[in-house]
């Protein structure tokens, strides 16, 4: 257990529905990342926050994806009008700015299946 | 465009041997490179970071090299054990704290 939690762990939804995932990072970590990972691939960067500010969003991400980190603590990732191609593992990671290695602590992920 | 390549084929080795994994990159000038381990169904776990001005870094049975001229990092596990079987990911800082991961190499260590 890295100290980063994600909820839910699994989500099955029908195409066209909206889904929201939550990530609770390690409490003193300032930076929070969201990634998407499909089978046989590495984590694909989606977006990241420094405290409550969203500093970068992948150009590959469609407007159906939105993320928030309202108080600089937990974060949510919402996918609107889900498509079958959204089926993947969604990973959250947090980083302490005081760390020497920019080590990312990953949560267990949320596995999304879009039917 | 920026690209990271890791051995796409799985690496099978005998217990006790040294496993060597490769990470090549193009169109990057990263300040550092990281290696992570990922087990099935779990998030990656950080192993080592090596900076652009470092040639080699060691941690217990792990050794990482970084050649910015060749644009390549090598990751070695000495005296490998079946418990080392996992997928190993290299990751580069892609500018502005954005991290880019390779696809990973699966390692199988046979007893």
CSV table of C-alpha atoms in Angstrom, one decimal:
chain,number,residue,atom,x,y,z
A,1,UNK,CA,0.0,0.0,0.0
A,2,UNK,CA,1.6,3.3,-1.2
A,3,UNK,CA,-0.8,5.5,0.7
A,4,UNK,CA,-2.6,6.7,-2.4
A,5,UNK,CA,-6.2,5.4,-2.7
A,6,UNK,CA,-8.6,5.3,-5.6
A,7,UNK,CA,-12.3,4.7,-5.7
A,8,UNK,CA,-13.9,2.8,-7.2
A,9,UNK,CA,-11.5,0.0,-8.0
A,10,UNK,CA,-13.7,-1.3,-10.8
A,11,UNK,CA,-16.4,0.4,-12.8
A,12,UNK,CA,-18.6,-1.1,-15.5
A,13,UNK,CA,-20.8,1.3,-17.5
A,14,UNK,CA,-22.7,1.5,-20.7
A,15,UNK,CA,-21.6,3.6,-23.6
A,16,UNK,CA,-22.8,7.2,-23.3
A,17,UNK,CA,-22.9,7.3,-19.5
A,18,UNK,CA,-20.8,9.6,-17.4
A,19,UNK,CA,-18.4,8.3,-14.8
A,20,UNK,CA,-16.4,9.9,-12.0
A,21,UNK,CA,-13.3,8.5,-10.3
A,22,UNK,CA,-11.7,9.7,-7.1
A,23,UNK,CA,-8.1,9.8,-6.0
A,24,UNK,CA,-6.9,10.5,-2.5
A,25,UNK,CA,-3.2,11.2,-2.6
A,26,UNK,CA,-0.7,11.1,0.3
A,27,UNK,CA,-1.7,14.1,2.4
A,28,UNK,CA,1.5,16.2,2.2
A,29,UNK,CA,2.0,15.7,-1.5
A,30,UNK,CA,1.6,18.8,-3.7
A,31,UNK,CA,1.6,17.3,-7.1
A,32,UNK,CA,-1.0,14.8,-8.4
A,33,UNK,CA,-1.1,13.0,-11.8
A,34,UNK,CA,-3.7,11.1,-13.7
A,35,UNK,CA,-2.8,8.5,-16.2
A,36,UNK,CA,-4.6,6.0,-18.4
A,37,UNK,CA,-3.1,2.6,-19.1
A,38,UNK,CA,-4.2,-0.1,-21.6
A,39,UNK,CA,-3.0,-3.7,-21.8
A,40,UNK,CA,0.6,-3.9,-22.9
A,41,UNK,CA,1.2,-0.2,-22.7
A,42,UNK,CA,2.8,2.1,-20.2
A,43,UNK,CA,0.8,4.7,-18.3
A,44,UNK,CA,-0.3,7.5,-20.7
A,45,UNK,CA,-0.2,11.0,-19.2
A,46,UNK,CA,-3.6,12.7,-18.9
A,47,UNK,CA,-3.1,15.7,-16.6
A,48,UNK,CA,-1.4,16.9,-13.5
A,49,UNK,CA,-2.1,19.4,-10.6
A,50,UNK,CA,0.2,21.3,-8.4
A,51,UNK,CA,-1.9,21.9,-5.3
A,52,UNK,CA,-5.3,22.9,-6.7
A,53,UNK,CA,-4.0,24.3,-10.0
A,54,UNK,CA,-4.2,22.1,-13.1
A,55,UNK,CA,-0.9,22.9,-14.9
A,56,UNK,CA,-1.0,20.7,-17.9
A,57,UNK,CA,-3.5,18.6,-19.8
A,58,UNK,CA,-2.6,16.1,-22.5
A,59,UNK,CA,-3.4,17.3,-26.1
A,60,UNK,CA,-4.6,13.7,-26.7
A,61,UNK,CA,-7.4,14.2,-24.1
A,62,UNK,CA,-10.8,15.0,-25.6
A,63,UNK,CA,-13.1,17.5,-24.1
A,64,UNK,CA,-15.1,14.7,-22.6
A,65,UNK,CA,-12.4,14.3,-19.9
A,66,UNK,CA,-12.2,16.8,-17.0
A,67,UNK,CA,-10.4,16.7,-13.7
A,68,UNK,CA,-10.5,18.8,-10.6
A,69,UNK,CA,-8.6,19.1,-7.4
A,70,UNK,CA,-10.7,21.7,-5.6
A,71,UNK,CA,-8.8,22.1,-2.3
A,72,UNK,CA,-5.5,20.7,-3.3
A,73,UNK,CA,-6.2,17.4,-1.6
A,74,UNK,CA,-8.3,14.7,-3.3
A,75,UNK,CA,-8.9,14.8,-7.1
A,76,UNK,CA,-11.7,13.6,-9.3
A,77,UNK,CA,-11.6,12.6,-13.0
A,78,UNK,CA,-14.8,12.7,-14.9
A,79,UNK,CA,-15.5,11.1,-18.3
A,80,UNK,CA,-18.6,12.2,-20.0
A,81,UNK,CA,-20.5,10.3,-22.7
A,82,UNK,CA,-18.2,7.3,-22.3
A,83,UNK,CA,-17.1,5.3,-25.4
A,84,UNK,CA,-15.8,1.8,-25.6
A,85,UNK,CA,-12.3,3.2,-26.4
A,86,UNK,CA,-12.3,4.7,-22.9
A,87,UNK,CA,-12.0,1.2,-21.4
A,88,UNK,CA,-8.7,1.2,-19.5
A,89,UNK,CA,-7.0,1.4,-16.1
A,90,UNK,CA,-7.0,4.9,-14.7
A,91,UNK,CA,-4.1,5.5,-12.4
A,92,UNK,CA,-3.5,8.4,-10.0
A,93,UNK,CA,-0.1,9.2,-8.6
A,94,UNK,CA,1.1,11.8,-6.1
A,95,UNK,CA,4.5,13.4,-5.6
A,96,UNK,CA,6.1,15.4,-2.8
A,97,UNK,CA,7.9,18.5,-4.0
A,98,UNK,CA,10.3,17.9,-1.1
A,99,UNK,CA,11.3,14.5,-2.5
A,100,UNK,CA,14.7,14.0,-4.0
A,101,UNK,CA,13.7,11.6,-6.8
A,102,UNK,CA,10.4,13.0,-8.1
A,103,UNK,CA,9.2,9.6,-7.1
A,104,UNK,CA,5.6,9.1,-8.1
A,105,UNK,CA,3.5,7.1,-5.6
A,106,UNK,CA,0.7,5.3,-7.6
A,107,UNK,CA,-2.7,4.2,-6.4
A,108,UNK,CA,-4.1,0.8,-7.2
A,109,UNK,CA,-6.1,2.2,-10.2
A,110,UNK,CA,-9.7,2.2,-11.3
A,111,UNK,CA,-10.4,-0.3,-14.0
A,112,UNK,CA,-13.1,1.0,-16.3
A,113,UNK,CA,-15.1,-1.2,-18.7
A,114,UNK,CA,-17.4,0.5,-21.2
A,115,UNK,CA,-20.0,-1.9,-22.7
B,1,UNK,CA,8.1,13.5,-32.2
B,2,UNK,CA,9.2,12.4,-28.8
B,3,UNK,CA,9.4,8.6,-28.4
B,4,UNK,CA,10.5,6.1,-25.8
B,5,UNK,CA,11.2,2.5,-26.8
B,6,UNK,CA,11.6,-0.5,-24.5
B,7,UNK,CA,12.1,-4.2,-25.6
B,8,UNK,CA,8.6,-5.2,-26.6
B,9,UNK,CA,9.4,-8.9,-26.3
B,10,UNK,CA,9.4,-10.5,-22.9
B,11,UNK,CA,12.8,-11.3,-21.4
B,12,UNK,CA,13.2,-14.8,-20.0
B,13,UNK,CA,16.2,-15.6,-17.8
B,14,UNK,CA,17.3,-18.2,-15.3
B,15,UNK,CA,17.4,-17.5,-11.6
B,16,UNK,CA,20.8,-16.2,-10.6
B,17,UNK,CA,21.6,-14.6,-13.9
B,18,UNK,CA,21.7,-10.8,-14.6
B,19,UNK,CA,18.8,-9.3,-16.4
B,20,UNK,CA,19.5,-6.3,-18.6
B,21,UNK,CA,16.6,-4.1,-19.9
B,22,UNK,CA,17.0,-1.3,-22.4
B,23,UNK,CA,15.3,2.0,-22.7
B,24,UNK,CA,15.9,4.2,-25.8
B,25,UNK,CA,14.5,7.6,-26.4
B,26,UNK,CA,14.5,10.1,-29.3
B,27,UNK,CA,13.8,13.8,-29.5
B,28,UNK,CA,14.2,14.3,-25.7
B,29,UNK,CA,16.8,16.0,-23.6
B,30,UNK,CA,15.5,14.8,-20.2
B,31,UNK,CA,16.9,16.1,-17.0
B,32,UNK,CA,16.5,12.6,-15.4
B,33,UNK,CA,15.2,9.2,-16.1
B,34,UNK,CA,13.3,6.8,-13.8
B,35,UNK,CA,12.7,3.1,-13.6
B,36,UNK,CA,9.5,1.6,-12.1
B,37,UNK,CA,8.3,-1.9,-11.5
B,38,UNK,CA,4.7,-2.9,-12.2
B,39,UNK,CA,3.0,-6.1,-11.1
B,40,UNK,CA,-0.2,-7.3,-12.8
B,41,UNK,CA,-3.3,-5.4,-11.7
B,42,UNK,CA,-1.2,-2.9,-9.6
B,43,UNK,CA,0.2,0.6,-10.0
B,44,UNK,CA,3.9,1.1,-10.8
B,45,UNK,CA,6.4,1.3,-8.0
B,46,UNK,CA,9.4,3.6,-8.2
B,47,UNK,CA,12.8,1.9,-8.2
B,48,UNK,CA,15.6,4.4,-9.2
B,49,UNK,CA,16.2,7.8,-10.7
B,50,UNK,CA,19.3,8.8,-12.6
B,51,UNK,CA,20.1,12.4,-13.6
B,52,UNK,CA,21.6,13.5,-16.9
B,53,UNK,CA,24.9,14.2,-15.3
B,54,UNK,CA,25.2,10.8,-13.7
B,55,UNK,CA,26.6,7.8,-15.6
B,56,UNK,CA,25.5,5.1,-13.2
B,57,UNK,CA,23.3,4.6,-10.1
B,58,UNK,CA,23.1,1.5,-7.9
B,59,UNK,CA,20.7,0.3,-5.3
B,60,UNK,CA,21.1,-3.2,-3.8
B,61,UNK,CA,20.9,-5.6,-6.8
B,62,UNK,CA,19.8,-2.9,-9.2
B,63,UNK,CA,22.0,-0.8,-11.5
B,64,UNK,CA,21.0,1.8,-13.9
B,65,UNK,CA,23.2,3.5,-16.5
B,66,UNK,CA,22.4,6.6,-18.5
B,67,UNK,CA,24.1,7.6,-21.8
B,68,UNK,CA,22.8,10.9,-23.0
B,69,UNK,CA,24.9,10.6,-26.2
B,70,UNK,CA,23.4,7.3,-27.2
B,71,UNK,CA,20.0,8.4,-25.7
B,72,UNK,CA,19.8,5.1,-23.8
B,73,UNK,CA,19.4,3.8,-20.3
B,74,UNK,CA,20.2,0.2,-19.3
B,75,UNK,CA,18.6,-1.4,-16.2
B,76,UNK,CA,20.4,-4.4,-14.7
B,77,UNK,CA,19.1,-6.8,-12.0
B,78,UNK,CA,21.9,-9.0,-10.7
B,79,UNK,CA,21.4,-12.4,-9.1
B,80,UNK,CA,17.9,-12.4,-10.4
B,81,UNK,CA,15.1,-14.2,-8.4
B,82,UNK,CA,11.7,-15.4,-9.5
B,83,UNK,CA,10.3,-12.6,-7.3
B,84,UNK,CA,11.8,-10.1,-9.7
B,85,UNK,CA,9.4,-11.2,-12.4
B,86,UNK,CA,7.3,-8.2,-13.4
B,87,UNK,CA,7.0,-5.4,-16.0
B,88,UNK,CA,9.7,-2.8,-15.8
B,89,UNK,CA,8.9,0.7,-17.1
B,90,UNK,CA,11.3,3.5,-17.9
B,91,UNK,CA,10.0,7.1,-17.6
B,92,UNK,CA,11.3,10.4,-18.7
B,93,UNK,CA,10.6,13.9,-17.5
B,94,UNK,CA,9.0,15.4,-20.6
B,95,UNK,CA,9.2,19.0,-19.6
B,96,UNK,CA,7.3,20.9,-17.0
B,97,UNK,CA,7.0,17.9,-14.7
B,98,UNK,CA,5.1,15.9,-17.3
B,99,UNK,CA,6.2,12.3,-17.2
B,100,UNK,CA,6.3,10.1,-20.3
B,101,UNK,CA,6.4,6.3,-19.7
B,102,UNK,CA,7.7,3.6,-22.1
B,103,UNK,CA,5.5,0.6,-22.8
B,104,UNK,CA,7.6,-1.6,-20.4
B,105,UNK,CA,9.4,-4.9,-20.7
B,106,UNK,CA,8.1,-8.0,-19.1
B,107,UNK,CA,10.7,-10.0,-17.2
B,108,UNK,CA,10.3,-13.7,-16.3
B,109,UNK,CA,12.8,-15.2,-14.0
B,110,UNK,CA,12.7,-19.0,-14.0
B,111,UNK,CA,13.7,-21.0,-10.9
